[in-house]
Short mmCIF file of C-alpha atoms in Angstrom, two decimals:
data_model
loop_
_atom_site.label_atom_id
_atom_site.label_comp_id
_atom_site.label_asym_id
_atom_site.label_seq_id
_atom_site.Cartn_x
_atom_site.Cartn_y
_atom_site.Cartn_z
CA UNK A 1 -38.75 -12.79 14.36
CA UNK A 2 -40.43 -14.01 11.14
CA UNK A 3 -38.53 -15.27 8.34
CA UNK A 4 -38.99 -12.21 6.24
CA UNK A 5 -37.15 -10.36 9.12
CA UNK A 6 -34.43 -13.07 8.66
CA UNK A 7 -34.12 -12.53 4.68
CA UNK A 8 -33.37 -9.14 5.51
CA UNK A 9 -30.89 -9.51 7.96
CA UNK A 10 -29.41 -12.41 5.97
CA UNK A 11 -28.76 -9.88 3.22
CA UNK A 12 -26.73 -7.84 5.58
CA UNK A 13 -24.05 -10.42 5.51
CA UNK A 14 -23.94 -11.22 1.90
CA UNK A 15 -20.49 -12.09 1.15
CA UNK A 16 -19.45 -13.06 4.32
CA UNK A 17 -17.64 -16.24 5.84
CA UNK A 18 -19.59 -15.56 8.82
CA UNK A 19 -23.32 -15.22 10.41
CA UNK A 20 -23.78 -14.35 13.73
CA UNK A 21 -24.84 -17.06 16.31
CA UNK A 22 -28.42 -16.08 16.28
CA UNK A 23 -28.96 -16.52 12.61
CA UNK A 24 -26.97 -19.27 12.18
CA UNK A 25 -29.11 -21.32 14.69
CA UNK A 26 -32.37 -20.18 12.58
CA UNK A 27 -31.20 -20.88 9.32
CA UNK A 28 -30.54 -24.42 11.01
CA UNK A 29 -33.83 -24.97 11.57
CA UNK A 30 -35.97 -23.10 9.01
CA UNK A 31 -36.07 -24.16 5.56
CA UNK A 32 -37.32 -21.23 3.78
CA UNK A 33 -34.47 -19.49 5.44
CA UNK A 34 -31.74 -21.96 4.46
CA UNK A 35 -32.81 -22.07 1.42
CA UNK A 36 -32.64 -17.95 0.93
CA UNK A 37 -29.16 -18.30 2.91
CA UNK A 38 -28.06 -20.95 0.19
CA UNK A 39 -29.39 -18.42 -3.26
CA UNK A 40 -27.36 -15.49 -0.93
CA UNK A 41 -23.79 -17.85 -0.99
CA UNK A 42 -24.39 -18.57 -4.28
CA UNK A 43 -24.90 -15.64 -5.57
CA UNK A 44 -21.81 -13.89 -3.34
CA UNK A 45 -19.74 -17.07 -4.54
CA UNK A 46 -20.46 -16.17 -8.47
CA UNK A 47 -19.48 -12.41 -7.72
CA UNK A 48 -15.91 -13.58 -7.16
CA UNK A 49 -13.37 -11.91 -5.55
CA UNK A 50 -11.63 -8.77 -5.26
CA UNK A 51 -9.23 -9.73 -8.31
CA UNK A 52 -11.41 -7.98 -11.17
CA UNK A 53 -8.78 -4.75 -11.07
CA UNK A 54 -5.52 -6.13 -10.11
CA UNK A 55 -2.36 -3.31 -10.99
CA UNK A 56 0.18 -6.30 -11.71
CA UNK A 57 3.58 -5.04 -10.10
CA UNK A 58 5.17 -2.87 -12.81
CA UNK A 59 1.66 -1.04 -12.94
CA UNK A 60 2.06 -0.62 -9.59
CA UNK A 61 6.16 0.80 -9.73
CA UNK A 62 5.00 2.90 -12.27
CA UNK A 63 1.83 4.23 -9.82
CA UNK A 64 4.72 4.79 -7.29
CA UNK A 65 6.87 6.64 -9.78
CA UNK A 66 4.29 8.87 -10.82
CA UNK A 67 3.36 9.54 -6.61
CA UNK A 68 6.41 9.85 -5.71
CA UNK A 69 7.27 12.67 -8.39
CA UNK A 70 3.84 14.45 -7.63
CA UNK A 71 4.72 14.25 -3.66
CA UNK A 72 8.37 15.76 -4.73
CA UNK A 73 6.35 18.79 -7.11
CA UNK A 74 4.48 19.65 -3.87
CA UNK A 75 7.24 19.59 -1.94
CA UNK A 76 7.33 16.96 1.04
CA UNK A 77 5.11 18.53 3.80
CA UNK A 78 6.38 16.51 6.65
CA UNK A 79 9.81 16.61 7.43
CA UNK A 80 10.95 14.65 10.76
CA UNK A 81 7.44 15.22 12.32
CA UNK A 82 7.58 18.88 11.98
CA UNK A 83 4.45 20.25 9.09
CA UNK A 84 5.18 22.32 6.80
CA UNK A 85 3.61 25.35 7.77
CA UNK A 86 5.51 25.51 10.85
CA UNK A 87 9.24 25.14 8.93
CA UNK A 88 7.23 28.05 6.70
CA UNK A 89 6.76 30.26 9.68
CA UNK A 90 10.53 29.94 10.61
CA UNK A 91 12.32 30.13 7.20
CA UNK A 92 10.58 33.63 6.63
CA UNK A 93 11.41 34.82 9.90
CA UNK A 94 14.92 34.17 9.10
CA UNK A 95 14.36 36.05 5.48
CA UNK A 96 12.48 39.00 6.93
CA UNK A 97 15.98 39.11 9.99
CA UNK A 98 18.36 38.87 6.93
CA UNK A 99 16.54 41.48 5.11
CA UNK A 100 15.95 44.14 7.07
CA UNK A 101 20.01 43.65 8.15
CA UNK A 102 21.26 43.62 4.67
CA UNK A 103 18.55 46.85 3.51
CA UNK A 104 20.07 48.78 6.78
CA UNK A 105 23.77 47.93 5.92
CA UNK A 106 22.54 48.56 1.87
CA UNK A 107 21.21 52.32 3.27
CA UNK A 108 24.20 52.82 5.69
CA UNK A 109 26.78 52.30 3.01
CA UNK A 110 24.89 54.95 0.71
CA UNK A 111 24.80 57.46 3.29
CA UNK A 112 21.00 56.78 3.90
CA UNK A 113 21.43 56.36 7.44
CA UNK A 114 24.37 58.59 9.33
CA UNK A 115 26.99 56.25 10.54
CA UNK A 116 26.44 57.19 14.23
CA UNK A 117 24.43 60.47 14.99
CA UNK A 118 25.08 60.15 18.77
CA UNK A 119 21.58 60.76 19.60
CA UNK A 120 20.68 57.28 19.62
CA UNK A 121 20.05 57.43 23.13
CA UNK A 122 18.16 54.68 25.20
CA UNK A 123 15.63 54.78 28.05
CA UNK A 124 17.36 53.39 30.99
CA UNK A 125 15.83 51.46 33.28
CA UNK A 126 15.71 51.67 37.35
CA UNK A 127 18.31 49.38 37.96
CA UNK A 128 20.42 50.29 35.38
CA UNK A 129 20.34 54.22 35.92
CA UNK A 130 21.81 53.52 39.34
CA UNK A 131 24.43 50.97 37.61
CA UNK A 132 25.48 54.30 34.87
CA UNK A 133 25.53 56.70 38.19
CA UNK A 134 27.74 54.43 39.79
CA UNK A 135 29.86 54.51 36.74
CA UNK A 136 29.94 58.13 35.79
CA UNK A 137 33.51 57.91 34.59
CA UNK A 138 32.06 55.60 31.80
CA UNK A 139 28.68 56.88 31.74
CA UNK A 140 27.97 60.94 30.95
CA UNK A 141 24.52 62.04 32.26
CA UNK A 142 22.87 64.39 29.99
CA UNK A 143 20.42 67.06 31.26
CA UNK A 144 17.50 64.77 30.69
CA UNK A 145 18.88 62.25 33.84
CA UNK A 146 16.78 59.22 32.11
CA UNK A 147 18.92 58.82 29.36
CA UNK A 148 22.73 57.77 28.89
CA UNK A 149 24.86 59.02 26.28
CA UNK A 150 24.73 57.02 22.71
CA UNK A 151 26.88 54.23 22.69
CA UNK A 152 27.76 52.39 19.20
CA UNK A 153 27.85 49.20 20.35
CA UNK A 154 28.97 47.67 16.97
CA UNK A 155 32.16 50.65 16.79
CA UNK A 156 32.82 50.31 20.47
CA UNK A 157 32.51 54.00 20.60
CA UNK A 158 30.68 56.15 22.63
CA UNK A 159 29.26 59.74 21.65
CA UNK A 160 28.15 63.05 24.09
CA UNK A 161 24.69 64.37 22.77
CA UNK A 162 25.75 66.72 20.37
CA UNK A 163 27.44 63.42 18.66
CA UNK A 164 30.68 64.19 18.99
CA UNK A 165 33.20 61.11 20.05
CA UNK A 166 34.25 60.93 23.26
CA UNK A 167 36.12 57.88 23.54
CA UNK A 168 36.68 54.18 21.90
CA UNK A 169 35.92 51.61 24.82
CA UNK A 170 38.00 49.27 26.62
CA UNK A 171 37.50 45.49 26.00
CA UNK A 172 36.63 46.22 30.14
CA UNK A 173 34.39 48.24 29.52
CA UNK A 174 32.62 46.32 26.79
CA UNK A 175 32.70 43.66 28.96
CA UNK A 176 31.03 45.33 31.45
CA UNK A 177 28.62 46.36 29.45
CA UNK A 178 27.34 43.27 28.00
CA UNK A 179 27.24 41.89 31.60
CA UNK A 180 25.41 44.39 33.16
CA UNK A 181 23.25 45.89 30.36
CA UNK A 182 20.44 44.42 28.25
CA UNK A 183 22.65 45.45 24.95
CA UNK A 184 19.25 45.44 23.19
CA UNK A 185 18.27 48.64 24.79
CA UNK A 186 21.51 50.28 24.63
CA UNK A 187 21.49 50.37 20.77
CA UNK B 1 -7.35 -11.18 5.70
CA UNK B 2 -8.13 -7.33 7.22
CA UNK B 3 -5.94 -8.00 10.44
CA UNK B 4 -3.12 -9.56 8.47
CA UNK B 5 -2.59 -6.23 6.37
CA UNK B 6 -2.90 -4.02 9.27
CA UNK B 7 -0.29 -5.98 10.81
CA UNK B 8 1.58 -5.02 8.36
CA UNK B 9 0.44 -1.16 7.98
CA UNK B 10 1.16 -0.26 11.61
CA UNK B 11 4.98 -0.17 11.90
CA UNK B 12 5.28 1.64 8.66
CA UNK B 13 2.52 3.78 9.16
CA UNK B 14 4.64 4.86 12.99
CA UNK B 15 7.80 5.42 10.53
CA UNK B 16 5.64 7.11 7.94
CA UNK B 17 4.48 9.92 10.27
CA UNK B 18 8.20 10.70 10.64
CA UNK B 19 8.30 11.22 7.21
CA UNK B 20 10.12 7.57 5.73
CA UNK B 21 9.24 7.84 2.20
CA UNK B 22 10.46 4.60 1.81
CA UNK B 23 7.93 3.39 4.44
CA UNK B 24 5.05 5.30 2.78
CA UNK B 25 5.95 3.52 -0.69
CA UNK B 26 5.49 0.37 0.86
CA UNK B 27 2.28 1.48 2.46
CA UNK B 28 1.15 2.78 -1.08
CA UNK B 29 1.70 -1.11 -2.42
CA UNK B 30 -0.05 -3.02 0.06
CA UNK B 31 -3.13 -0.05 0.04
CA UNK B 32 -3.12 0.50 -3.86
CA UNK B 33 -5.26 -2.48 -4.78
CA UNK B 34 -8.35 -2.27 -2.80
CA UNK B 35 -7.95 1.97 -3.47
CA UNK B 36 -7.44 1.21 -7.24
CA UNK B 37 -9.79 -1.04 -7.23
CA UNK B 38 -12.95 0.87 -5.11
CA UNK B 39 -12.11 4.19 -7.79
CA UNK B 40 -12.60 1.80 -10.66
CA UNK B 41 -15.60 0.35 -9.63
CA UNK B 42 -17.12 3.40 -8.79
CA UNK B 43 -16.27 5.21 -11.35
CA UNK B 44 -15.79 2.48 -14.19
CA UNK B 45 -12.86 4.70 -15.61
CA UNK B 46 -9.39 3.47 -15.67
CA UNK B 47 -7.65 6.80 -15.64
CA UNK B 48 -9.89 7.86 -13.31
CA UNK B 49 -9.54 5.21 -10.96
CA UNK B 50 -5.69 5.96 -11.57
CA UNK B 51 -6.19 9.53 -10.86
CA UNK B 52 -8.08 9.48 -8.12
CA UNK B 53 -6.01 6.92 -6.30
CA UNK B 54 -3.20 9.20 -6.79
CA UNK B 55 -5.05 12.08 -5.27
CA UNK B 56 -5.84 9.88 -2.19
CA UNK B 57 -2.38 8.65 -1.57
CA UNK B 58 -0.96 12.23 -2.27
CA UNK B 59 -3.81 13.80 0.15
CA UNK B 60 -2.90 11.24 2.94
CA UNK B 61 1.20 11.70 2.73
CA UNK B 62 0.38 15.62 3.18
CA UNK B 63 -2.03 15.07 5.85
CA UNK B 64 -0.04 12.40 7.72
CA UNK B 65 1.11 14.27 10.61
CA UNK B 66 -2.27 14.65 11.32
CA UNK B 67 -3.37 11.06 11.43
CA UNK B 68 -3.18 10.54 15.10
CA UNK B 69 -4.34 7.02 14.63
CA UNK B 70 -7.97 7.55 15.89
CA UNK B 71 -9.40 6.10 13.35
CA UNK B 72 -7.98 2.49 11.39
CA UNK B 73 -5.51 3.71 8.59
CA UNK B 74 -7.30 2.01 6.29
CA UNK B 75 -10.50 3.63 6.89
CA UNK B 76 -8.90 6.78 7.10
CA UNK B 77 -7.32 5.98 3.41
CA UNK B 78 -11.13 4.67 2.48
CA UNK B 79 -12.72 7.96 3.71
CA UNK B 80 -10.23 10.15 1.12
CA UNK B 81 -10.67 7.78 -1.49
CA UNK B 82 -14.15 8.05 -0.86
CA UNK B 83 -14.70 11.72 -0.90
CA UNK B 84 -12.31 12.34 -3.58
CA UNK B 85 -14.73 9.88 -5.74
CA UNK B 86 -18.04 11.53 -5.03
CA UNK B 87 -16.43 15.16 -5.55
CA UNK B 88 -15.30 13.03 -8.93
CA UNK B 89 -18.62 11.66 -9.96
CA UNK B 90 -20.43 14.70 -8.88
CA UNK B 91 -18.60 16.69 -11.40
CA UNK B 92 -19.23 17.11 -15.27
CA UNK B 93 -15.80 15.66 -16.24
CA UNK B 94 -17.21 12.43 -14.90
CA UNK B 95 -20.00 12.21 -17.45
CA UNK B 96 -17.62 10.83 -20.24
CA UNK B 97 -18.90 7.70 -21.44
CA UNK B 98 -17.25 4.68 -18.86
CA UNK B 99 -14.50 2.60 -20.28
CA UNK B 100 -14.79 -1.52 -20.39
CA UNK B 101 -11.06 -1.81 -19.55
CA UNK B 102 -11.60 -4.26 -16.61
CA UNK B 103 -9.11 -7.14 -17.11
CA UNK B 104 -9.10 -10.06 -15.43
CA UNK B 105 -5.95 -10.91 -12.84
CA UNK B 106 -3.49 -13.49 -14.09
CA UNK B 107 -5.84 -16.87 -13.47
CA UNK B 108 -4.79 -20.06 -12.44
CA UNK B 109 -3.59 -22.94 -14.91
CA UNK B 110 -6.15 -24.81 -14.23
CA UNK B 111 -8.72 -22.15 -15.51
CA UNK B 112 -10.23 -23.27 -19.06
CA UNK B 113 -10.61 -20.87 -21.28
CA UNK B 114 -14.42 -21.20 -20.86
CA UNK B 115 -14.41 -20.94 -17.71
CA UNK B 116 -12.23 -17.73 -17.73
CA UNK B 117 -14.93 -16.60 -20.09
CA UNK B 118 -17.67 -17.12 -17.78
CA UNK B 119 -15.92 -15.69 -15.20
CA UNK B 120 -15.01 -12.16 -17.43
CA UNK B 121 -18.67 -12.29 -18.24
CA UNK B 122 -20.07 -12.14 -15.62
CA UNK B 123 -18.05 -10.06 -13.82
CA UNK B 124 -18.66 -7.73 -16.94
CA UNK B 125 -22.00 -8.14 -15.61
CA UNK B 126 -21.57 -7.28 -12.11
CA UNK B 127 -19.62 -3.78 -13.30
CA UNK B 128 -22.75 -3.16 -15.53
CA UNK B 129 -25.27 -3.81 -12.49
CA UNK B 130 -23.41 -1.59 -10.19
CA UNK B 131 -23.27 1.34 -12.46
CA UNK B 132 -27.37 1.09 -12.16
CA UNK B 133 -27.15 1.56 -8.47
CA UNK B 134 -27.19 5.38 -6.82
CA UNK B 135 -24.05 6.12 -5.90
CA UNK B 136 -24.22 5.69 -1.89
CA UNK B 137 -25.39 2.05 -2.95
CA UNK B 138 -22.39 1.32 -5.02
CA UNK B 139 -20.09 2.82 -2.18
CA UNK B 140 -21.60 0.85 0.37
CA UNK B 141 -21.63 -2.28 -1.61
CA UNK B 142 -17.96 -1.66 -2.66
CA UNK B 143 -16.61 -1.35 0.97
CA UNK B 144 -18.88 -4.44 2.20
CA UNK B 145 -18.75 -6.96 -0.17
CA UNK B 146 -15.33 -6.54 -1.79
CA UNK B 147 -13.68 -4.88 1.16
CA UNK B 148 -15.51 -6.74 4.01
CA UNK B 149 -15.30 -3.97 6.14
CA UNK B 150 -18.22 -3.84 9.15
CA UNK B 151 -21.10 -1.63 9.00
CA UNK B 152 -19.20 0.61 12.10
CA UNK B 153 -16.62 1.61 9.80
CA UNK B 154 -18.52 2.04 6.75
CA UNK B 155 -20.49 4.50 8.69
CA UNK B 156 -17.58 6.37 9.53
CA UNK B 157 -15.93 5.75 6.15
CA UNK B 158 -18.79 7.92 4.57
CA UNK B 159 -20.08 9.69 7.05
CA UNK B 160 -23.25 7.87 6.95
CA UNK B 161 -25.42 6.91 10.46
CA UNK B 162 -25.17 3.21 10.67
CA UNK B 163 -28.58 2.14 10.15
CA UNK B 164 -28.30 4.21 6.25
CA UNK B 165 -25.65 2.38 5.84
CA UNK B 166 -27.52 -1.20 6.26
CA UNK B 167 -30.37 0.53 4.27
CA UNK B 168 -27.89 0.88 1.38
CA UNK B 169 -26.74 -2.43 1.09
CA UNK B 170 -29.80 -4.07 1.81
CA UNK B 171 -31.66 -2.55 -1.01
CA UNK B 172 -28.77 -3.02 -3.09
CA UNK B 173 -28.35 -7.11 -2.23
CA UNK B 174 -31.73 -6.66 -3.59
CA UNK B 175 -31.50 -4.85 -6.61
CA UNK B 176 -28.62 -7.61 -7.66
CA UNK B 177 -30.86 -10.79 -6.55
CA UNK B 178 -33.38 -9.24 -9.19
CA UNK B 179 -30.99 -8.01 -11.77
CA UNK B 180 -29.01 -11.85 -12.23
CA UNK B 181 -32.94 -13.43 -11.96
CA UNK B 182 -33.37 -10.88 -15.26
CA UNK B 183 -30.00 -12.06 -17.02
CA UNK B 184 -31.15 -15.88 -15.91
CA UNK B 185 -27.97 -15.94 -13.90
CA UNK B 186 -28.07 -19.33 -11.88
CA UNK B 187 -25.50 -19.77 -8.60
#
């Protein structure tokens, strides 16, 4: 390597406390070189350190104040390792659940919706059409053998399919029905 | 002087991502200088530098639980800082004339007042030279000789290939030799 290729790699460590081996052993032995290495340190040396913009500590308190009131505006976005879109996502599926309750009780109590029409009749499935045969003292089939009369699950009443009431039920039987039934689909 | 700060930075970066505040603060004071004091230099502005420092530390507590520690938290802190500067000095709000509102850090006793004179001056100077170099030159220079950070991370830092990166602060090692030879600067 000539000594021009040294300058140049020289520069690349301006302001370090460190050459690597291979330059260090050339700038041993080459003048030109030592003497570039030397104007290099000198100049680095006169440059100083980084103390030219130094926040003193109430600066710095103050910078903290300022963050820390900025972070709070923004609202913290990281909450026990969990982001913030994610606690997002959940908090308005909770609103939207609340919601739609509180319209449908809002409706219900101005006669929007009918209390209980008794034609809120579910699908049954396989295993559960056998179950309401099985039961036909609890269970009236209608014409239309894939459905079961309406049951208000939240009266504890159940109605035939012209909605008339037939009966209030049992704590049995609304035992038996949240054992045996997906509730979901009853209501 | 690099390792002994990261020493620190890990635990409270690990309580951080849970979302310590406490622990972030304390990250914020040992990372403010060097952030505070690349925004100033590159952008000569002391509100600015203020700002923008803000911006990165407010950036990096948002994007936290994302920092999955892939890169060195300081670099990752550099690489906001960084972008958040050259968004700054590309814009037109940047063009307002730079402030001289450097101060020098609380000096020794044994300082004269000549020699703190010296010292402001020609640090003075050194602001002045880098505001002649291209941006990308002024970054580089910024993260090598006042941060002494290796050419790896630099590259990564600003998203430069490594051998631009060398390029950068070769021509600007340059640019300095020649502008102190022009103010008869002598090491």
């Amino acid at each position: 390597m000539k000594c021009e290729e040294f300058h140049e790699e020289i520069m690349l460590y301006f302001g370090q406390a460190e050459l690597p081996v291979e330059l260090a052993g050339h700038i041993a032995d080459c003048e030109s070189c030592r003497a570039f290495y030397e104007e290099m340190k000198g100049m680095a040396a006169g440059l100083g350190v980084d103390d030219d913009f130094y926040p003193n500590e109430l600066e710095t308190e103050r910078f903290l104040k300022r963050l820390n009131d900025e972070i709070d505006r923004t609202r913290p976005t990281v909450v026990s390792g969990i982001s913030w879109y994610k606690l997002v996502g959940v908090a308005a599926s909770v609103i939207l659940v609340v919601g739609i309750s509180l319209l449908g009780n809002f409706f219900k109590q101005n006669g929007a919706i009918p209390e209980s029409t008794g034609t809120n009749l579910s699908v049954l499935y396989d295993d559960d059409y056998q179950i309401a045969l099985e039961n036909s003292d609890l269970y009236e089939l209608s014409d239309d053998q894939f459905y079961i009369l309406g049951i208000d699950y939240t009266s504890k009443r159940t109605y035939d399919a012209a909605g008339q009431l037939i009966e209030d039920l049992s704590e049995e039987e609304m035992k038996y029905l949240e054992e045996n039934f997906n509730v979901g689909d009853l209501l | 002087m690099i390792e002994s700060y990261r020493d620190r930075l890990q635990p409270l970066i690990e309580k951080a991502v849970t979302g310590d505040r406490d622990a972030f603060s304390e990250i914020v004071r040992i990372m403010m200088k060097p952030i505070v004091a690349l925004t100033y230099r590159m952008t000569r502005n002391r509100e600015a530098a203020y700002d923008l420092a803000q911006d990165t530390f407010l950036a990096a507590w948002q994007n936290l639980s994302g920092f999955r520690g892939e890169a060195l938290f300081d670099s990752w802190l550099y690489r906001i800082a960084t972008n958040k500067t050259l968004n700054y000095l590309a814009s037109p709000k940047s063009a307002v004339v730079a402030s001289d509102d450097y101060r020098l850090n609380d000096m020794a006793d044994d300082n004269t007042p000549e020699k703190l004179l010296m010292q402001k001056e020609l640090k003075g100077m050194v602001l002045d030279f880098m505001s002649t170099l291209p941006t990308r030159q002024r970054l580089v220079f910024n993260l090598r000789f006042y941060r002494n950070l290796p050419f790896t991370e630099i590259s990564e830092i600003t998203g430069n290939a490594e051998g631009t990166v060398k390029t950068n602060y070769r021509e600007a090692i340059k640019k300095l030799r020649e502008y102190m030879k022009q103010k008869g600067w002598q090491s």
